[in-house]
Amino acid sequence: MKFNFGKQKLKKLIDNSVLKKKDSLIGLPVLFTLTGFSNIRQAYKPEVVNKIALLKITSVRDTIFTSSSVKVLKKTYPNAKITYFTGEDNFNIASEIEGIDNTVRLFSNDLSKSMKIVKNAGYFDLWIDFGAWSRFEAIMTQTAKASYKIGFKTEGEHRHFAYDKVADYSFDIHETANYAFLLSSIGLKVNKNKIEVKQAEIVDDKIVVIDIFADNIEQNNRKYSQSNWKIIVEHLNKLGYRAALIGDKKNLEEAEAFNELAGSSADIDFLVGRLDFADKIKLISSAALIISCDTSVLHTGVFLGKKVVGLYGPTDKKRYSPVGDNVYIIYSNGCSGCQNLYGDEKCTMDKPDCMDSIPVESVISKIDLALGVNLE
């Protein structure tokens, strides 16, 4: 049997990471075994909903984008317990979303273990899969014990057979709008282009958090040059602000190079590899401003109600820009927007100019605007 995988671009994107290779090569056969690529259930939305399961195994950013959906679910079903099934990287942030009663970690590199976790989680009245491409999530949905299951039908992905109700996934709208459309399929109205902000209580007016790294190696084309970051730090110091550089242990070598470039006179707290999730949340909550490219740190800042300055190059701004108040985004003047659904395709340009085309002067202007510098 041959399957048409839809747009060639989508297939190329899937092949660009180990996770997506596994998902394509292993996920499709497993999903076919479970569903036969046909809708085998004739279920109806339950009138009484006491237990709800949500599923999203990747992306801190996209998990934050589901927060408005969670609010509507909690308002519609105030007595229902909501469990969020996540992956490794978005487990902690899902736990921070108001309305979530329980968070369960799944393991994208261990299908059988994750299936066992889902099976043992008990019975749910409503199961909502926010995933758009992953067959892993569709397999978890098929494995789950639930009265009614909803999820996306995405062109070329052959994953929608696990659901009782599907919503067409769109490549032309913001991700929050896709999630709103998914919940509209069961009669719920969610505000699109909106997230639910968790207001931070502590403020240190003299700390600015910067993240100069990419969340993973496949997103290196989202990074801004270290020489420009040096100029940004110097400007912050001139304004009387201290920079706090955060990142993970995998970023240590890159951080050391920036430390040397910035010089001993720079007023920077080098916190790379030193903070756990709780410490990062506390630091971001206490900062006057967050500056980053399209990273989980940027979106966490928005989620915590902080002022953020974001640098957007290859990421599709129409679909993945932060939403909320106090958001200041600088978009590339060059080629941009190539990273859409999966965000990890290889740039076809000999010399990508999407990030280099962002003038550092424009970034500084946005920083001054966010901090209220020279404003009457």
mmCIF file with all atom_site columns, N, CA, C and O in Angstrom, residues 64 195 197 208-210 229 284-285 287-312 320-331 363 365-371:
data_model
loop_
_atom_site.group_PDB
_atom_site.id
_atom_site.type_symbol
_atom_site.label_atom_id
_atom_site.label_alt_id
_atom_site.label_comp_id
_atom_site.label_asym_id
_atom_site.label_entity_id
_atom_site.label_seq_id
_atom_site.pdbx_PDB_ins_code
_atom_site.Cartn_x
_atom_site.Cartn_y
_atom_site.Cartn_z
_atom_site.occupancy
_atom_site.B_iso_or_equiv
_atom_site.pdbx_formal_charge
_atom_site.auth_seq_id
_atom_site.auth_comp_id
_atom_site.auth_asym_id
_atom_site.auth_atom_id
_atom_site.pdbx_PDB_model_num
ATOM 1   N N  . ILE A 1 64  ? 2.007  27.033 25.933 1.00 0.00 ? 64  ILE A N  1
ATOM 2   C CA . ILE A 1 64  ? 1.506  28.308 26.447 1.00 0.00 ? 64  ILE A CA 1
ATOM 3   C C  . ILE A 1 64  ? 0.334  28.797 25.603 1.00 0.00 ? 64  ILE A C  1
ATOM 4   O O  . ILE A 1 64  ? -0.651 29.343 26.132 1.00 0.00 ? 64  ILE A O  1
ATOM 5   N N  . ILE A 1 195 ? -3.478 34.570 25.076 1.00 0.00 ? 195 ILE A N  1
ATOM 6   C CA . ILE A 1 195 ? -3.099 33.570 26.058 1.00 0.00 ? 195 ILE A CA 1
ATOM 7   C C  . ILE A 1 195 ? -3.530 34.068 27.430 1.00 0.00 ? 195 ILE A C  1
ATOM 8   O O  . ILE A 1 195 ? -3.817 35.252 27.610 1.00 0.00 ? 195 ILE A O  1
ATOM 9   N N  . VAL A 1 197 ? -2.425 35.010 30.942 1.00 0.00 ? 197 VAL A N  1
ATOM 10  C CA . VAL A 1 197 ? -1.176 35.430 31.577 1.00 0.00 ? 197 VAL A CA 1
ATOM 11  C C  . VAL A 1 197 ? -1.188 35.097 33.059 1.00 0.00 ? 197 VAL A C  1
ATOM 12  O O  . VAL A 1 197 ? -2.191 35.301 33.744 1.00 0.00 ? 197 VAL A O  1
ATOM 13  N N  . VAL A 1 208 ? 17.672 42.648 33.519 1.00 0.00 ? 208 VAL A N  1
ATOM 14  C CA . VAL A 1 208 ? 17.127 42.305 32.207 1.00 0.00 ? 208 VAL A CA 1
ATOM 15  C C  . VAL A 1 208 ? 17.643 40.925 31.828 1.00 0.00 ? 208 VAL A C  1
ATOM 16  O O  . VAL A 1 208 ? 18.856 40.708 31.752 1.00 0.00 ? 208 VAL A O  1
ATOM 17  N N  . VAL A 1 209 ? 16.741 39.991 31.611 1.00 0.00 ? 209 VAL A N  1
ATOM 18  C CA . VAL A 1 209 ? 17.112 38.623 31.231 1.00 0.00 ? 209 VAL A CA 1
ATOM 19  C C  . VAL A 1 209 ? 17.337 38.564 29.728 1.00 0.00 ? 209 VAL A C  1
ATOM 20  O O  . VAL A 1 209 ? 16.506 39.040 28.943 1.00 0.00 ? 209 VAL A O  1
ATOM 21  N N  . ILE A 1 210 ? 18.475 37.989 29.318 1.00 0.00 ? 210 ILE A N  1
ATOM 22  C CA . ILE A 1 210 ? 18.737 37.790 27.891 1.00 0.00 ? 210 ILE A CA 1
ATOM 23  C C  . ILE A 1 210 ? 19.012 36.312 27.633 1.00 0.00 ? 210 ILE A C  1
ATOM 24  O O  . ILE A 1 210 ? 19.619 35.619 28.444 1.00 0.00 ? 210 ILE A O  1
ATOM 25  N N  . TRP A 1 229 ? 24.735 41.136 20.297 1.00 0.00 ? 229 TRP A N  1
ATOM 26  C CA . TRP A 1 229 ? 24.344 40.960 21.701 1.00 0.00 ? 229 TRP A CA 1
ATOM 27  C C  . TRP A 1 229 ? 25.278 41.760 22.624 1.00 0.00 ? 229 TRP A C  1
ATOM 28  O O  . TRP A 1 229 ? 24.846 42.305 23.636 1.00 0.00 ? 229 TRP A O  1
ATOM 29  N N  . ILE A 1 284 ? 12.868 35.138 35.689 1.00 0.00 ? 284 ILE A N  1
ATOM 30  C CA . ILE A 1 284 ? 12.080 35.808 34.657 1.00 0.00 ? 284 ILE A CA 1
ATOM 31  C C  . ILE A 1 284 ? 10.980 36.647 35.297 1.00 0.00 ? 284 ILE A C  1
ATOM 32  O O  . ILE A 1 284 ? 10.699 37.774 34.871 1.00 0.00 ? 284 ILE A O  1
ATOM 33  N N  . SER A 1 285 ? 10.361 36.112 36.350 1.00 0.00 ? 285 SER A N  1
ATOM 34  C CA . SER A 1 285 ? 9.294  36.836 37.034 1.00 0.00 ? 285 SER A CA 1
ATOM 35  C C  . SER A 1 285 ? 9.784  38.137 37.652 1.00 0.00 ? 285 SER A C  1
ATOM 36  O O  . SER A 1 285 ? 9.036  39.110 37.754 1.00 0.00 ? 285 SER A O  1
ATOM 37  N N  . ALA A 1 287 ? 12.327 40.033 36.571 1.00 0.00 ? 287 ALA A N  1
ATOM 38  C CA . ALA A 1 287 ? 13.056 40.902 35.649 1.00 0.00 ? 287 ALA A CA 1
ATOM 39  C C  . ALA A 1 287 ? 12.204 42.063 35.159 1.00 0.00 ? 287 ALA A C  1
ATOM 40  O O  . ALA A 1 287 ? 10.977 41.985 35.081 1.00 0.00 ? 287 ALA A O  1
ATOM 41  N N  . ALA A 1 288 ? 12.882 43.143 34.802 1.00 0.00 ? 288 ALA A N  1
ATOM 42  C CA . ALA A 1 288 ? 12.197 44.298 34.212 1.00 0.00 ? 288 ALA A CA 1
ATOM 43  C C  . ALA A 1 288 ? 11.873 44.058 32.746 1.00 0.00 ? 288 ALA A C  1
ATOM 44  O O  . ALA A 1 288 ? 10.914 44.622 32.210 1.00 0.00 ? 288 ALA A O  1
ATOM 45  N N  . LEU A 1 289 ? 12.663 43.188 32.091 1.00 0.00 ? 289 LEU A N  1
ATOM 46  C CA . LEU A 1 289 ? 12.505 42.978 30.648 1.00 0.00 ? 289 LEU A CA 1
ATOM 47  C C  . LEU A 1 289 ? 13.155 41.656 30.270 1.00 0.00 ? 289 LEU A C  1
ATOM 48  O O  . LEU A 1 289 ? 14.145 41.239 30.878 1.00 0.00 ? 289 LEU A O  1
ATOM 49  N N  . ILE A 1 290 ? 12.598 40.997 29.252 1.00 0.00 ? 290 ILE A N  1
ATOM 50  C CA . ILE A 1 290 ? 13.177 39.779 28.674 1.00 0.00 ? 290 ILE A CA 1
ATOM 51  C C  . ILE A 1 290 ? 13.523 40.082 27.223 1.00 0.00 ? 290 ILE A C  1
ATOM 52  O O  . ILE A 1 290 ? 12.695 40.602 26.471 1.00 0.00 ? 290 ILE A O  1
ATOM 53  N N  . ILE A 1 291 ? 14.748 39.751 26.805 1.00 0.00 ? 291 ILE A N  1
ATOM 54  C CA . ILE A 1 291 ? 15.161 39.934 25.413 1.00 0.00 ? 291 ILE A CA 1
ATOM 55  C C  . ILE A 1 291 ? 15.636 38.596 24.878 1.00 0.00 ? 291 ILE A C  1
ATOM 56  O O  . ILE A 1 291 ? 16.503 37.940 25.472 1.00 0.00 ? 291 ILE A O  1
ATOM 57  N N  . SER A 1 292 ? 15.085 38.175 23.745 1.00 0.00 ? 292 SER A N  1
ATOM 58  C CA . SER A 1 292 ? 15.435 36.860 23.208 1.00 0.00 ? 292 SER A CA 1
ATOM 59  C C  . SER A 1 292 ? 14.984 36.773 21.761 1.00 0.00 ? 292 SER A C  1
ATOM 60  O O  . SER A 1 292 ? 14.164 37.569 21.297 1.00 0.00 ? 292 SER A O  1
ATOM 61  N N  . CYS A 1 293 ? 15.523 35.792 21.062 1.00 0.00 ? 293 CYS A N  1
ATOM 62  C CA . CYS A 1 293 ? 14.972 35.420 19.763 1.00 0.00 ? 293 CYS A CA 1
ATOM 63  C C  . CYS A 1 293 ? 13.751 34.537 20.030 1.00 0.00 ? 293 CYS A C  1
ATOM 64  O O  . CYS A 1 293 ? 13.230 34.523 21.143 1.00 0.00 ? 293 CYS A O  1
ATOM 65  N N  . ASP A 1 294 ? 13.266 33.807 19.049 1.00 0.00 ? 294 ASP A N  1
ATOM 66  C CA . ASP A 1 294 ? 12.086 32.964 19.241 1.00 0.00 ? 294 ASP A CA 1
ATOM 67  C C  . ASP A 1 294 ? 12.482 31.734 20.049 1.00 0.00 ? 294 ASP A C  1
ATOM 68  O O  . ASP A 1 294 ? 12.858 30.710 19.501 1.00 0.00 ? 294 ASP A O  1
ATOM 69  N N  . THR A 1 295 ? 12.402 31.846 21.367 1.00 0.00 ? 295 THR A N  1
ATOM 70  C CA . THR A 1 295 ? 12.778 30.755 22.267 1.00 0.00 ? 295 THR A CA 1
ATOM 71  C C  . THR A 1 295 ? 11.690 30.552 23.306 1.00 0.00 ? 295 THR A C  1
ATOM 72  O O  . THR A 1 295 ? 10.779 31.367 23.465 1.00 0.00 ? 295 THR A O  1
ATOM 73  N N  . SER A 1 296 ? 11.821 29.470 24.056 1.00 0.00 ? 296 SER A N  1
ATOM 74  C CA . SER A 1 296 ? 10.885 29.200 25.146 1.00 0.00 ? 296 SER A CA 1
ATOM 75  C C  . SER A 1 296 ? 10.965 30.281 26.217 1.00 0.00 ? 296 SER A C  1
ATOM 76  O O  . SER A 1 296 ? 9.960  30.597 26.870 1.00 0.00 ? 296 SER A O  1
ATOM 77  N N  . VAL A 1 297 ? 12.155 30.873 26.397 1.00 0.00 ? 297 VAL A N  1
ATOM 78  C CA . VAL A 1 297 ? 12.321 31.945 27.391 1.00 0.00 ? 297 VAL A CA 1
ATOM 79  C C  . VAL A 1 297 ? 11.474 33.160 27.018 1.00 0.00 ? 297 VAL A C  1
ATOM 80  O O  . VAL A 1 297 ? 10.817 33.772 27.875 1.00 0.00 ? 297 VAL A O  1
ATOM 81  N N  . LEU A 1 298 ? 11.461 33.518 25.737 1.00 0.00 ? 298 LEU A N  1
ATOM 82  C CA . LEU A 1 298 ? 10.663 34.658 25.280 1.00 0.00 ? 298 LEU A CA 1
ATOM 83  C C  . LEU A 1 298 ? 9.187  34.440 25.593 1.00 0.00 ? 298 LEU A C  1
ATOM 84  O O  . LEU A 1 298 ? 8.517  35.309 26.164 1.00 0.00 ? 298 LEU A O  1
ATOM 85  N N  . HIS A 1 299 ? 8.670  33.278 25.235 1.00 0.00 ? 299 HIS A N  1
ATOM 86  C CA . HIS A 1 299 ? 7.244  32.998 25.417 1.00 0.00 ? 299 HIS A CA 1
ATOM 87  C C  . HIS A 1 299 ? 6.899  32.814 26.891 1.00 0.00 ? 299 HIS A C  1
ATOM 88  O O  . HIS A 1 299 ? 5.783  33.165 27.318 1.00 0.00 ? 299 HIS A O  1
ATOM 89  N N  . THR A 1 300 ? 7.840  32.300 27.672 1.00 0.00 ? 300 THR A N  1
ATOM 90  C CA . THR A 1 300 ? 7.613  32.195 29.113 1.00 0.00 ? 300 THR A CA 1
ATOM 91  C C  . THR A 1 300 ? 7.494  33.576 29.723 1.00 0.00 ? 300 THR A C  1
ATOM 92  O O  . THR A 1 300 ? 6.669  33.817 30.617 1.00 0.00 ? 300 THR A O  1
ATOM 93  N N  . GLY A 1 301 ? 8.314  34.513 29.240 1.00 0.00 ? 301 GLY A N  1
ATOM 94  C CA . GLY A 1 301 ? 8.223  35.890 29.703 1.00 0.00 ? 301 GLY A CA 1
ATOM 95  C C  . GLY A 1 301 ? 6.843  36.484 29.447 1.00 0.00 ? 301 GLY A C  1
ATOM 96  O O  . GLY A 1 301 ? 6.257  37.134 30.323 1.00 0.00 ? 301 GLY A O  1
ATOM 97  N N  . VAL A 1 302 ? 6.310  36.263 28.242 1.00 0.00 ? 302 VAL A N  1
ATOM 98  C CA . VAL A 1 302 ? 4.968  36.757 27.915 1.00 0.00 ? 302 VAL A CA 1
ATOM 99  C C  . VAL A 1 302 ? 3.939  36.095 28.825 1.00 0.00 ? 302 VAL A C  1
ATOM 100 O O  . VAL A 1 302 ? 3.030  36.755 29.353 1.00 0.00 ? 302 VAL A O  1
ATOM 101 N N  . PHE A 1 303 ? 4.083  34.789 29.025 1.00 0.00 ? 303 PHE A N  1
ATOM 102 C CA . PHE A 1 303 ? 3.162  34.020 29.872 1.00 0.00 ? 303 PHE A CA 1
ATOM 103 C C  . PHE A 1 303 ? 3.141  34.556 31.303 1.00 0.00 ? 303 PHE A C  1
ATOM 104 O O  . PHE A 1 303 ? 2.102  34.549 31.974 1.00 0.00 ? 303 PHE A O  1
ATOM 105 N N  . LEU A 1 304 ? 4.284  35.041 31.765 1.00 0.00 ? 304 LEU A N  1
ATOM 106 C CA . LEU A 1 304 ? 4.394  35.568 33.125 1.00 0.00 ? 304 LEU A CA 1
ATOM 107 C C  . LEU A 1 304 ? 4.068  37.063 33.208 1.00 0.00 ? 304 LEU A C  1
ATOM 108 O O  . LEU A 1 304 ? 4.251  37.692 34.245 1.00 0.00 ? 304 LEU A O  1
ATOM 109 N N  . GLY A 1 305 ? 3.592  37.618 32.095 1.00 0.00 ? 305 GLY A N  1
ATOM 110 C CA . GLY A 1 305 ? 3.154  39.007 32.102 1.00 0.00 ? 305 GLY A CA 1
ATOM 111 C C  . GLY A 1 305 ? 4.272  40.020 32.058 1.00 0.00 ? 305 GLY A C  1
ATOM 112 O O  . GLY A 1 305 ? 4.067  41.206 32.387 1.00 0.00 ? 305 GLY A O  1
ATOM 113 N N  . LYS A 1 306 ? 5.452  39.610 31.617 1.00 0.00 ? 306 LYS A N  1
ATOM 114 C CA . LYS A 1 306 ? 6.599  40.525 31.585 1.00 0.00 ? 306 LYS A CA 1
ATOM 115 C C  . LYS A 1 306 ? 6.679  41.261 30.246 1.00 0.00 ? 306 LYS A C  1
ATOM 116 O O  . LYS A 1 306 ? 6.146  40.817 29.232 1.00 0.00 ? 306 LYS A O  1
ATOM 117 N N  . LYS A 1 307 ? 7.395  42.370 30.253 1.00 0.00 ? 307 LYS A N  1
ATOM 118 C CA . LYS A 1 307 ? 7.725  43.040 29.005 1.00 0.00 ? 307 LYS A CA 1
ATOM 119 C C  . LYS A 1 307 ? 8.780  42.209 28.275 1.00 0.00 ? 307 LYS A C  1
ATOM 120 O O  . LYS A 1 307 ? 9.742  41.753 28.890 1.00 0.00 ? 307 LYS A O  1
ATOM 121 N N  . VAL A 1 308 ? 8.583  42.008 26.975 1.00 0.00 ? 308 VAL A N  1
ATOM 122 C CA . VAL A 1 308 ? 9.548  41.226 26.206 1.00 0.00 ? 308 VAL A CA 1
ATOM 123 C C  . VAL A 1 308 ? 9.896  41.948 24.918 1.00 0.00 ? 308 VAL A C  1
ATOM 124 O O  . VAL A 1 308 ? 9.055  42.627 24.315 1.00 0.00 ? 308 VAL A O  1
ATOM 125 N N  . VAL A 1 309 ? 11.155 41.804 24.507 1.00 0.00 ? 309 VAL A N  1
ATOM 126 C CA . VAL A 1 309 ? 11.600 42.232 23.189 1.00 0.00 ? 309 VAL A CA 1
ATOM 127 C C  . VAL A 1 309 ? 12.049 40.974 22.450 1.00 0.00 ? 309 VAL A C  1
ATOM 128 O O  . VAL A 1 309 ? 12.958 40.276 22.898 1.00 0.00 ? 309 VAL A O  1
ATOM 129 N N  . GLY A 1 310 ? 11.386 40.666 21.346 1.00 0.00 ? 310 GLY A N  1
ATOM 130 C CA . GLY A 1 310 ? 11.674 39.450 20.599 1.00 0.00 ? 310 GLY A CA 1
ATOM 131 C C  . GLY A 1 310 ? 12.221 39.735 19.228 1.00 0.00 ? 310 GLY A C  1
ATOM 132 O O  . GLY A 1 310 ? 11.804 40.682 18.559 1.00 0.00 ? 310 GLY A O  1
ATOM 133 N N  . LEU A 1 311 ? 13.187 38.910 18.798 1.00 0.00 ? 311 LEU A N  1
ATOM 134 C CA . LEU A 1 311 ? 13.801 39.039 17.478 1.00 0.00 ? 311 LEU A CA 1
ATOM 135 C C  . LEU A 1 311 ? 13.333 37.869 16.621 1.00 0.00 ? 311 LEU A C  1
ATOM 136 O O  . LEU A 1 311 ? 13.637 36.715 16.917 1.00 0.00 ? 311 LEU A O  1
ATOM 137 N N  . TYR A 1 312 ? 12.615 38.185 15.553 1.00 0.00 ? 312 TYR A N  1
ATOM 138 C CA . TYR A 1 312 ? 12.036 37.143 14.706 1.00 0.00 ? 312 TYR A CA 1
ATOM 139 C C  . TYR A 1 312 ? 12.650 37.177 13.311 1.00 0.00 ? 312 TYR A C  1
ATOM 140 O O  . TYR A 1 312 ? 12.548 38.175 12.595 1.00 0.00 ? 312 TYR A O  1
ATOM 141 N N  . TYR A 1 320 ? 3.396  32.272 14.754 1.00 0.00 ? 320 TYR A N  1
ATOM 142 C CA . TYR A 1 320 ? 4.051  31.931 16.003 1.00 0.00 ? 320 TYR A CA 1
ATOM 143 C C  . TYR A 1 320 ? 4.528  33.126 16.825 1.00 0.00 ? 320 TYR A C  1
ATOM 144 O O  . TYR A 1 320 ? 5.255  32.957 17.792 1.00 0.00 ? 320 TYR A O  1
ATOM 145 N N  . SER A 1 321 ? 4.145  34.337 16.449 1.00 0.00 ? 321 SER A N  1
ATOM 146 C CA . SER A 1 321 ? 4.546  35.482 17.261 1.00 0.00 ? 321 SER A CA 1
ATOM 147 C C  . SER A 1 321 ? 3.910  35.402 18.648 1.00 0.00 ? 321 SER A C  1
ATOM 148 O O  . SER A 1 321 ? 2.799  34.882 18.795 1.00 0.00 ? 321 SER A O  1
ATOM 149 N N  . PRO A 1 322 ? 4.600  35.936 19.670 1.00 0.00 ? 322 PRO A N  1
ATOM 150 C CA . PRO A 1 322 ? 3.976  36.001 20.998 1.00 0.00 ? 322 PRO A CA 1
ATOM 151 C C  . PRO A 1 322 ? 2.708  36.854 20.942 1.00 0.00 ? 322 PRO A C  1
ATOM 152 O O  . PRO A 1 322 ? 2.628  37.797 20.155 1.00 0.00 ? 322 PRO A O  1
ATOM 153 N N  . VAL A 1 323 ? 1.744  36.524 21.781 1.00 0.00 ? 323 VAL A N  1
ATOM 154 C CA . VAL A 1 323 ? 0.520  37.310 21.855 1.00 0.00 ? 323 VAL A CA 1
ATOM 155 C C  . VAL A 1 323 ? 0.346  37.812 23.286 1.00 0.00 ? 323 VAL A C  1
ATOM 156 O O  . VAL A 1 323 ? 0.635  37.100 24.244 1.00 0.00 ? 323 VAL A O  1
ATOM 157 N N  . GLY A 1 324 ? -0.086 39.047 23.413 1.00 0.00 ? 324 GLY A N  1
ATOM 158 C CA . GLY A 1 324 ? -0.272 39.609 24.737 1.00 0.00 ? 324 GLY A CA 1
ATOM 159 C C  . GLY A 1 324 ? 0.165  41.055 24.785 1.00 0.00 ? 324 GLY A C  1
ATOM 160 O O  . GLY A 1 324 ? 0.648  41.626 23.797 1.00 0.00 ? 324 GLY A O  1
ATOM 161 N N  . ASP A 1 325 ? -0.007 41.639 25.952 1.00 0.00 ? 325 ASP A N  1
ATOM 162 C CA . ASP A 1 325 ? 0.419  43.013 26.158 1.00 0.00 ? 325 ASP A CA 1
ATOM 163 C C  . ASP A 1 325 ? 1.927  43.073 26.402 1.00 0.00 ? 325 ASP A C  1
ATOM 164 O O  . ASP A 1 325 ? 2.555  42.073 26.743 1.00 0.00 ? 325 ASP A O  1
ATOM 165 N N  . ASN A 1 326 ? 2.488  44.249 26.245 1.00 0.00 ? 326 ASN A N  1
ATOM 166 C CA . ASN A 1 326 ? 3.909  44.482 26.537 1.00 0.00 ? 326 ASN A CA 1
ATOM 167 C C  . ASN A 1 326 ? 4.843  43.621 25.692 1.00 0.00 ? 326 ASN A C  1
ATOM 168 O O  . ASN A 1 326 ? 5.904  43.204 26.154 1.00 0.00 ? 326 ASN A O  1
ATOM 169 N N  . VAL A 1 327 ? 4.415  43.318 24.463 1.00 0.00 ? 327 VAL A N  1
ATOM 170 C CA . VAL A 1 327 ? 5.219  42.513 23.541 1.00 0.00 ? 327 VAL A CA 1
ATOM 171 C C  . VAL A 1 327 ? 5.780  43.427 22.452 1.00 0.00 ? 327 VAL A C  1
ATOM 172 O O  . VAL A 1 327 ? 5.022  44.095 21.745 1.00 0.00 ? 327 VAL A O  1
ATOM 173 N N  . TYR A 1 328 ? 7.101  43.443 22.317 1.00 0.00 ? 328 TYR A N  1
ATOM 174 C CA . TYR A 1 328 ? 7.779  44.285 21.333 1.00 0.00 ? 328 TYR A CA 1
ATOM 175 C C  . TYR A 1 328 ? 8.611  43.371 20.424 1.00 0.00 ? 328 TYR A C  1
ATOM 176 O O  . TYR A 1 328 ? 9.609  42.799 20.857 1.00 0.00 ? 328 TYR A O  1
ATOM 177 N N  . ILE A 1 329 ? 8.193  43.226 19.184 1.00 0.00 ? 329 ILE A N  1
ATOM 178 C CA . ILE A 1 329 ? 8.840  42.288 18.265 1.00 0.00 ? 329 ILE A CA 1
ATOM 179 C C  . ILE A 1 329 ? 9.501  43.039 17.123 1.00 0.00 ? 329 ILE A C  1
ATOM 180 O O  . ILE A 1 329 ? 8.920  43.960 16.545 1.00 0.00 ? 329 ILE A O  1
ATOM 181 N N  . ILE A 1 330 ? 10.744 42.640 16.811 1.00 0.00 ? 330 ILE A N  1
ATOM 182 C CA . ILE A 1 330 ? 11.438 43.165 15.636 1.00 0.00 ? 330 ILE A CA 1
ATOM 183 C C  . ILE A 1 330 ? 11.501 42.046 14.613 1.00 0.00 ? 330 ILE A C  1
ATOM 184 O O  . ILE A 1 330 ? 12.010 40.952 14.908 1.00 0.00 ? 330 ILE A O  1
ATOM 185 N N  . TYR A 1 331 ? 10.977 42.306 13.429 1.00 0.00 ? 331 TYR A N  1
ATOM 186 C CA . TYR A 1 331 ? 10.955 41.298 12.385 1.00 0.00 ? 331 TYR A CA 1
ATOM 187 C C  . TYR A 1 331 ? 12.078 41.541 11.384 1.00 0.00 ? 331 TYR A C  1
ATOM 188 O O  . TYR A 1 331 ? 12.511 42.668 11.174 1.00 0.00 ? 331 TYR A O  1
ATOM 189 N N  . VAL A 1 363 ? 16.761 47.041 17.482 1.00 0.00 ? 363 VAL A N  1
ATOM 190 C CA . VAL A 1 363 ? 16.583 46.313 18.739 1.00 0.00 ? 363 VAL A CA 1
ATOM 191 C C  . VAL A 1 363 ? 16.708 47.275 19.918 1.00 0.00 ? 363 VAL A C  1
ATOM 192 O O  . VAL A 1 363 ? 15.892 47.251 20.856 1.00 0.00 ? 363 VAL A O  1
ATOM 193 N N  . SER A 1 365 ? 16.183 50.441 19.942 1.00 0.00 ? 365 SER A N  1
ATOM 194 C CA . SER A 1 365 ? 15.008 51.327 19.967 1.00 0.00 ? 365 SER A CA 1
ATOM 195 C C  . SER A 1 365 ? 13.827 50.651 20.659 1.00 0.00 ? 365 SER A C  1
ATOM 196 O O  . SER A 1 365 ? 13.099 51.283 21.446 1.00 0.00 ? 365 SER A O  1
ATOM 197 N N  . LYS A 1 366 ? 13.633 49.357 20.375 1.00 0.00 ? 366 LYS A N  1
ATOM 198 C CA . LYS A 1 366 ? 12.550 48.617 21.025 1.00 0.00 ? 366 LYS A CA 1
ATOM 199 C C  . LYS A 1 366 ? 12.815 48.461 22.520 1.00 0.00 ? 366 LYS A C  1
ATOM 200 O O  . LYS A 1 366 ? 11.890 48.530 23.342 1.00 0.00 ? 366 LYS A O  1
ATOM 201 N N  . ILE A 1 367 ? 14.074 48.249 22.886 1.00 0.00 ? 367 ILE A N  1
ATOM 202 C CA . ILE A 1 367 ? 14.437 48.149 24.301 1.00 0.00 ? 367 ILE A CA 1
ATOM 203 C C  . ILE A 1 367 ? 14.107 49.453 25.022 1.00 0.00 ? 367 ILE A C  1
ATOM 204 O O  . ILE A 1 367 ? 13.510 49.460 26.106 1.00 0.00 ? 367 ILE A O  1
ATOM 205 N N  . ASP A 1 368 ? 14.499 50.568 24.415 1.00 0.00 ? 368 ASP A N  1
ATOM 206 C CA . ASP A 1 368 ? 14.221 51.871 25.014 1.00 0.00 ? 368 ASP A CA 1
ATOM 207 C C  . ASP A 1 368 ? 12.717 52.098 25.161 1.00 0.00 ? 368 ASP A C  1
ATOM 208 O O  . ASP A 1 368 ? 12.249 52.630 26.183 1.00 0.00 ? 368 ASP A O  1
ATOM 209 N N  . LEU A 1 369 ? 11.956 51.669 24.151 1.00 0.00 ? 369 LEU A N  1
ATOM 210 C CA . LEU A 1 369 ? 10.504 51.828 24.198 1.00 0.00 ? 369 LEU A CA 1
ATOM 211 C C  . LEU A 1 369 ? 9.907  50.982 25.324 1.00 0.00 ? 369 LEU A C  1
ATOM 212 O O  . LEU A 1 369 ? 9.055  51.455 26.092 1.00 0.00 ? 369 LEU A O  1
ATOM 213 N N  . ALA A 1 370 ? 10.374 49.734 25.432 1.00 0.00 ? 370 ALA A N  1
ATOM 214 C CA . ALA A 1 370 ? 9.872  48.837 26.473 1.00 0.00 ? 370 ALA A CA 1
ATOM 215 C C  . ALA A 1 370 ? 10.204 49.332 27.868 1.00 0.00 ? 370 ALA A C  1
ATOM 216 O O  . ALA A 1 370 ? 9.397  49.199 28.797 1.00 0.00 ? 370 ALA A O  1
ATOM 217 N N  . LEU A 1 371 ? 11.383 49.916 28.016 1.00 0.00 ? 371 LEU A N  1
ATOM 218 C CA . LEU A 1 371 ? 11.833 50.381 29.335 1.00 0.00 ? 371 LEU A CA 1
ATOM 219 C C  . LEU A 1 371 ? 11.401 51.816 29.638 1.00 0.00 ? 371 LEU A C  1
ATOM 220 O O  . LEU A 1 371 ? 11.660 52.324 30.719 1.00 0.00 ? 371 LEU A O  1
#
